[in-house]
CSV table of C-alpha atoms and ligand atoms in Angstrom, one decimal:
chain,number,residue,atom,x,y,z
A,65,UNK,CA,-72.6,-37.1,-5.5
A,66,UNK,CA,-72.8,-39.8,-8.2
A,67,UNK,CA,-75.1,-42.7,-7.4
A,68,UNK,CA,-72.5,-45.5,-7.3
A,69,UNK,CA,-73.2,-49.2,-6.9
A,70,UNK,CA,-71.0,-52.2,-6.4
A,71,UNK,CA,-72.9,-55.4,-7.1
A,72,UNK,CA,-70.1,-57.9,-7.3
A,73,UNK,CA,-68.7,-58.8,-3.8
A,74,UNK,CA,-67.9,-62.0,-2.1
A,75,UNK,CA,-68.2,-62.5,1.7
A,76,UNK,CA,-67.4,-65.5,3.8
A,77,UNK,CA,-70.6,-67.2,2.5
A,78,UNK,CA,-68.4,-68.1,-0.5
A,79,UNK,CA,-64.7,-67.3,-0.9
A,80,UNK,CA,-64.6,-63.8,0.6
A,81,UNK,CA,-62.5,-63.1,3.7
A,82,UNK,CA,-65.1,-61.4,5.9
A,83,UNK,CA,-68.8,-61.5,6.9
A,84,UNK,CA,-71.1,-59.2,4.9
A,85,UNK,CA,-71.5,-56.7,7.7
A,86,UNK,CA,-67.8,-56.0,7.6
A,87,UNK,CA,-68.1,-54.6,4.1
A,88,UNK,CA,-70.4,-51.8,5.1
A,89,UNK,CA,-67.9,-49.3,6.5
A,90,UNK,CA,-65.8,-49.7,3.4
A,91,UNK,CA,-68.8,-49.1,1.1
A,92,UNK,CA,-69.7,-45.9,3.0
A,93,UNK,CA,-66.1,-44.7,2.9
A,94,UNK,CA,-66.1,-45.3,-0.9
A,95,UNK,CA,-69.3,-43.2,-1.1
A,96,UNK,CA,-71.3,-46.0,-2.6
A,97,UNK,CA,-75.1,-45.7,-2.5
A,98,UNK,CA,-75.8,-49.4,-3.0
A,99,UNK,CA,-73.9,-52.6,-2.6
A,100,UNK,CA,-74.8,-56.2,-3.4
A,101,UNK,CA,-73.3,-59.5,-2.5
A,102,UNK,CA,-72.9,-62.1,-5.2
A,103,UNK,CA,-71.7,-65.3,-3.7
A,104,UNK,CA,-70.4,-68.0,-6.0
A,105,UNK,CA,-73.0,-70.6,-6.9
A,106,UNK,CA,-71.8,-73.5,-9.1
A,107,UNK,CA,-74.2,-76.3,-10.0
A,108,UNK,CA,-73.1,-79.4,-11.9
A,109,UNK,CA,-69.6,-79.5,-10.5
A,110,UNK,CA,-68.2,-80.8,-7.3
A,111,UNK,CA,-68.5,-78.3,-4.4
A,112,UNK,CA,-65.2,-76.5,-4.0
A,113,UNK,CA,-63.9,-74.1,-1.4
A,114,UNK,CA,-64.7,-71.0,-3.4
A,115,UNK,CA,-68.4,-72.0,-3.8
A,116,UNK,CA,-71.3,-71.4,-1.6
A,117,UNK,CA,-73.0,-74.7,-0.6
A,118,UNK,CA,-76.5,-74.3,-2.2
A,119,UNK,CA,-77.9,-75.6,1.1
A,120,UNK,CA,-76.6,-72.3,2.7
A,121,UNK,CA,-78.6,-70.0,0.4
A,122,UNK,CA,-81.5,-69.5,2.9
A,123,UNK,CA,-79.0,-68.7,5.6
A,124,UNK,CA,-77.2,-66.3,3.3
A,125,UNK,CA,-80.4,-64.5,2.4
A,126,UNK,CA,-81.5,-64.3,6.0
A,127,UNK,CA,-78.2,-62.9,7.0
A,128,UNK,CA,-78.4,-60.2,4.4
A,129,UNK,CA,-81.9,-59.3,5.5
A,130,UNK,CA,-80.5,-58.9,9.0
A,131,UNK,CA,-77.6,-56.7,7.7
A,132,UNK,CA,-80.1,-54.6,5.7
A,133,UNK,CA,-82.2,-54.0,8.8
A,134,UNK,CA,-79.2,-52.8,10.7
A,135,UNK,CA,-77.6,-50.6,8.1
A,136,UNK,CA,-78.2,-46.9,7.2
A,137,UNK,CA,-76.5,-44.8,4.5
A,138,UNK,CA,-76.1,-47.7,2.0
A,139,UNK,CA,-78.6,-50.0,0.4
A,140,UNK,CA,-77.9,-53.7,0.5
A,141,UNK,CA,-78.9,-55.9,-2.4
A,142,UNK,CA,-78.9,-59.7,-2.6
A,143,UNK,CA,-77.3,-61.2,-5.6
A,144,UNK,CA,-75.5,-64.3,-6.8
A,145,UNK,CA,-72.7,-65.0,-9.2
A,146,UNK,CA,-73.8,-68.2,-11.0
A,147,UNK,CA,-71.6,-70.3,-13.2
A,148,UNK,CA,-73.0,-70.8,-16.7
A,149,UNK,CA,-72.6,-74.2,-18.4
A,150,UNK,CA,-73.6,-74.7,-22.0
A,151,UNK,CA,-76.6,-77.1,-22.3
A,152,UNK,CA,-77.6,-76.7,-18.6
A,153,UNK,CA,-79.8,-73.7,-19.2
A,154,UNK,CA,-83.1,-75.3,-18.1
A,155,UNK,CA,-81.7,-76.9,-15.0
A,156,UNK,CA,-80.1,-73.5,-14.0
A,157,UNK,CA,-83.4,-71.7,-14.8
A,158,UNK,CA,-85.5,-74.0,-12.6
A,159,UNK,CA,-83.0,-73.7,-9.7
A,160,UNK,CA,-82.9,-69.9,-9.9
A,161,UNK,CA,-86.6,-69.5,-10.3
A,162,UNK,CA,-87.2,-70.3,-6.6
A,163,UNK,CA,-84.8,-67.6,-5.4
A,164,UNK,CA,-85.8,-64.0,-4.3
A,165,UNK,CA,-82.8,-62.0,-5.4
A,166,UNK,CA,-82.2,-58.5,-6.7
A,167,UNK,CA,-80.0,-59.6,-9.6
A,168,UNK,CA,-78.0,-62.5,-10.9
A,169,UNK,CA,-74.5,-62.3,-12.4
A,170,UNK,CA,-73.8,-65.0,-14.9
A,171,UNK,CA,-70.1,-65.9,-15.2
A,172,UNK,CA,-68.1,-68.3,-17.2
A,173,UNK,CA,-65.2,-69.7,-15.1
A,174,UNK,CA,-65.2,-73.3,-16.4
A,175,UNK,CA,-64.1,-74.6,-19.7
A,176,UNK,CA,-64.7,-78.3,-19.4
A,177,UNK,CA,-63.7,-79.5,-16.0
A,178,UNK,CA,-61.2,-76.7,-15.3
A,179,UNK,CA,-61.6,-73.0,-14.5
A,180,UNK,CA,-59.8,-70.5,-16.7
A,181,UNK,CA,-58.7,-68.3,-13.8
A,182,UNK,CA,-57.2,-71.0,-11.5
A,183,UNK,CA,-53.6,-70.9,-12.9
A,184,UNK,CA,-51.6,-70.2,-16.1
A,185,UNK,CA,-51.1,-73.9,-16.6
A,186,UNK,CA,-54.6,-74.1,-18.1
A,187,UNK,CA,-53.3,-72.3,-21.1
A,188,UNK,CA,-50.1,-74.3,-21.7
A,189,UNK,CA,-50.0,-76.1,-25.1
A,190,UNK,CA,-53.4,-74.8,-26.0
A,191,UNK,CA,-54.5,-73.0,-29.2
A,192,UNK,CA,-55.2,-69.6,-27.8
A,193,UNK,CA,-57.2,-68.4,-30.8
A,194,UNK,CA,-59.5,-71.4,-30.4
A,195,UNK,CA,-59.7,-70.9,-26.7
A,196,UNK,CA,-60.8,-67.3,-27.1
A,197,UNK,CA,-63.4,-68.2,-29.7
A,198,UNK,CA,-64.8,-71.0,-27.5
A,199,UNK,CA,-64.8,-68.8,-24.4
A,200,UNK,CA,-66.6,-66.0,-26.1
A,201,UNK,CA,-69.1,-68.4,-27.6
A,202,UNK,CA,-70.0,-69.7,-24.1
A,203,UNK,CA,-70.3,-66.1,-22.8
A,204,UNK,CA,-72.6,-65.3,-25.7
A,205,UNK,CA,-74.7,-68.3,-24.8
A,206,UNK,CA,-74.8,-67.2,-21.2
A,207,UNK,CA,-76.0,-63.7,-22.4
A,208,UNK,CA,-78.6,-65.3,-24.7
A,209,UNK,CA,-79.9,-67.7,-22.0
A,210,UNK,CA,-82.1,-65.1,-20.4
A,211,UNK,CA,-80.9,-66.4,-17.0
A,212,UNK,CA,-78.8,-63.4,-16.0
A,213,UNK,CA,-79.1,-59.7,-15.3
A,214,UNK,CA,-75.3,-59.0,-15.6
A,215,UNK,CA,-72.5,-60.9,-17.3
A,216,UNK,CA,-69.5,-61.1,-15.0
A,217,UNK,CA,-65.9,-60.3,-16.2
A,218,UNK,CA,-66.9,-61.1,-19.8
A,219,UNK,CA,-63.3,-61.6,-21.1
A,220,UNK,CA,-61.9,-63.5,-18.0
A,221,UNK,CA,-59.9,-65.5,-20.5
A,222,UNK,CA,-57.4,-62.6,-20.6
A,223,UNK,CA,-56.5,-63.2,-17.0
A,224,UNK,CA,-53.0,-64.6,-17.5
A,225,UNK,CA,-52.1,-62.4,-20.5
A,226,UNK,CA,-52.4,-65.0,-23.2
A,227,UNK,CA,-53.3,-63.1,-26.4
A,228,UNK,CA,-54.9,-64.4,-29.6
A,229,UNK,CA,-52.9,-64.0,-32.8
A,230,UNK,CA,-56.1,-62.7,-34.5
A,231,UNK,CA,-57.7,-59.4,-33.7
A,232,UNK,CA,-60.5,-60.3,-31.2
A,233,UNK,CA,-62.7,-57.3,-32.1
A,234,UNK,CA,-65.3,-59.4,-33.9
A,235,UNK,CA,-65.7,-61.5,-30.8
A,236,UNK,CA,-66.4,-58.4,-28.7
A,237,UNK,CA,-68.8,-57.1,-31.3
A,238,UNK,CA,-70.8,-60.3,-31.4
A,239,UNK,CA,-70.9,-60.5,-27.6
A,240,UNK,CA,-72.0,-56.9,-27.2
A,241,UNK,CA,-74.8,-57.4,-29.8
A,242,UNK,CA,-75.9,-60.5,-28.1
A,243,UNK,CA,-76.0,-58.7,-24.7
A,244,UNK,CA,-78.1,-55.9,-26.2
A,245,UNK,CA,-80.6,-58.2,-27.9
A,246,UNK,CA,-81.1,-60.2,-24.8
A,247,UNK,CA,-81.2,-57.2,-22.5
A,248,UNK,CA,-78.2,-58.1,-20.2
A,249,UNK,CA,-75.8,-55.6,-18.7
A,250,UNK,CA,-72.0,-56.0,-18.7
A,251,UNK,CA,-69.7,-55.0,-15.9
A,252,UNK,CA,-66.5,-53.1,-15.8
A,253,UNK,CA,-64.8,-55.4,-13.3
A,254,UNK,CA,-62.0,-53.6,-11.5
A,255,UNK,CA,-60.6,-56.7,-9.8
A,256,UNK,CA,-58.6,-57.6,-13.0
A,257,UNK,CA,-56.2,-54.9,-11.7
A,258,UNK,CA,-55.3,-57.2,-8.8
A,259,UNK,CA,-54.8,-60.2,-10.9
A,260,UNK,CA,-51.9,-61.1,-13.3
A,261,UNK,CA,-53.7,-59.2,-16.1
A,262,UNK,CA,-53.3,-56.0,-14.1
A,263,UNK,CA,-56.2,-54.3,-16.0
A,264,UNK,CA,-60.0,-54.2,-15.9
A,265,UNK,CA,-62.3,-56.6,-17.7
A,266,UNK,CA,-63.4,-56.1,-20.4
A,267,UNK,CA,-60.4,-54.9,-22.4
A,268,UNK,CA,-60.6,-51.1,-22.5
A,269,UNK,CA,-59.7,-51.1,-26.2
A,270,UNK,CA,-63.1,-52.5,-26.9
A,271,UNK,CA,-65.3,-50.6,-24.5
A,272,UNK,CA,-66.4,-48.4,-27.4
A,273,UNK,CA,-68.1,-51.4,-28.9
A,274,UNK,CA,-70.3,-51.9,-25.8
A,275,UNK,CA,-71.2,-48.2,-26.0
A,276,UNK,CA,-71.9,-48.3,-29.8
A,277,UNK,CA,-74.1,-51.4,-29.3
A,278,UNK,CA,-75.8,-49.6,-26.3
A,279,UNK,CA,-75.2,-52.3,-23.7
A,280,UNK,CA,-76.1,-51.3,-20.2
A,281,UNK,CA,-73.1,-51.1,-17.9
A,282,UNK,CA,-72.3,-51.3,-14.2
A,283,UNK,CA,-69.0,-50.9,-12.3
A,284,UNK,CA,-68.1,-53.7,-9.9
A,285,UNK,CA,-65.1,-54.5,-7.7
A,286,UNK,CA,-65.5,-58.3,-7.4
A,287,UNK,CA,-64.1,-57.6,-3.9
A,288,UNK,CA,-63.2,-60.6,-1.8
A,289,UNK,CA,-62.3,-58.4,1.2
A,290,UNK,CA,-63.6,-55.1,2.6
A,291,UNK,CA,-60.5,-53.1,1.5
A,292,UNK,CA,-61.3,-53.7,-2.1
A,293,UNK,CA,-64.9,-52.5,-2.1
A,294,UNK,CA,-65.2,-49.7,-4.7
A,295,UNK,CA,-61.6,-50.1,-5.6
A,296,UNK,CA,-60.4,-48.2,-8.7
A,297,UNK,CA,-63.9,-46.9,-9.3
A,298,UNK,CA,-62.9,-43.3,-10.0
A,299,UNK,CA,-60.8,-44.6,-12.9
A,300,UNK,CA,-63.5,-46.9,-14.1
A,301,UNK,CA,-66.1,-44.1,-14.1
A,302,UNK,CA,-63.7,-41.8,-15.9
A,303,UNK,CA,-63.0,-44.4,-18.5
A,304,UNK,CA,-66.7,-45.0,-19.1
A,305,UNK,CA,-67.4,-41.2,-19.3
A,306,UNK,CA,-64.6,-40.9,-21.8
A,307,UNK,CA,-66.1,-43.7,-23.8
A,308,UNK,CA,-69.4,-41.9,-23.9
A,309,UNK,CA,-71.5,-43.8,-21.3
A,310,UNK,CA,-73.8,-41.6,-19.3
A,311,UNK,CA,-76.0,-44.1,-17.3
A,312,UNK,CA,-75.5,-47.0,-15.0
A,313,UNK,CA,-77.7,-50.1,-14.5
A,314,UNK,CA,-79.2,-50.5,-11.0
A,315,UNK,CA,-81.2,-53.5,-9.9
A,316,UNK,CA,-83.9,-54.3,-7.5
A,317,UNK,CA,-85.9,-57.6,-7.5
A,318,UNK,CA,-84.5,-58.3,-10.9
A,319,UNK,CA,-85.8,-55.1,-12.4
A,320,UNK,CA,-83.2,-52.9,-14.0
A,321,UNK,CA,-83.3,-49.1,-14.0
A,322,UNK,CA,-80.8,-46.7,-15.5
A,323,UNK,CA,-79.3,-44.0,-13.4
A,324,UNK,CA,-77.4,-41.0,-14.8
A,325,UNK,CA,-73.8,-40.6,-13.6
B,209,ZN,ZN1,-66.1,-64.6,-11.2
B,210,ZN,ZN1,-66.8,-62.8,-8.4
C-alpha cells in the first residue's frame, strides 16, 4: 500500500461542512495513512465566514488532540492554511511562532482587498497578463518568506479559466526555483477539478518544471466535506509518477521527510 497523505482539509472550524471527526471514515476508505486539517487563517483582513477566528485556535488544537486520541488506522496532523500578504511577513511570523502545528500551508487568495477565487467578476476588465505576473510574484514572495512548509494551489489565478496571452512557463520556472531554494513543498491540489477550472492546480503542463527543479510535492484534496477527502488521488499520483516524481513530502512538527510512493 502506498503511504498517502491528505494535508489540506477544512472542517467546520473554518468553512468546511463537518466536524473533524467526521472526516476519519472517509480517510480510511480512501486508504490514507495520514490526514491533516488546515483551517483558513487570515490576518490583516476583516474576519469573514470562511475564516477561523484566531481566538478559536486553542479550541481547534484541543479538538484535534481529542480526535487523535480516539482514532486508530490513520494519523491526524494539525495544520493551518494561512493567507500570505506582501509586506506582512514579520507580523505573520511572530503570530505563527507561538503555534504548535505539524505544518503550515501558505496560500495567496487575496490580491488587494479581493480574493481571486470568489467570483469571475474579479477578472473583468483586468489585464490578465499583468494579473498573472503579479499573482506569481506574490506566491514567490510567500515561498521565499520562510513562513510556510507547503504552498497551497500555487496557480489559483487559473480558477475561472482566464488565460494569459503570453506563455506562462517562465512564471512557473521562477516559482519552482524559488520553492526549491527556500525549501518549500508544492501541492497537487485536486479540488480544482470541482471548481470552474475543472483541473488540478498547478497546471499539469508545467508539472515537469517542478520535477526538474526538484521541488518536494504532496497531494492534497482541499476537501471542505468528508466525501471529497482523497478525491482524484489515483489520478494525481499517476500524473506525478508519469512526470517522474518518486517521493512525497510528509510533515510532523514542521519537520519534513520524504516517503517513496
Ligand atoms: Zn485555499
Ligand atoms: Zn484550502
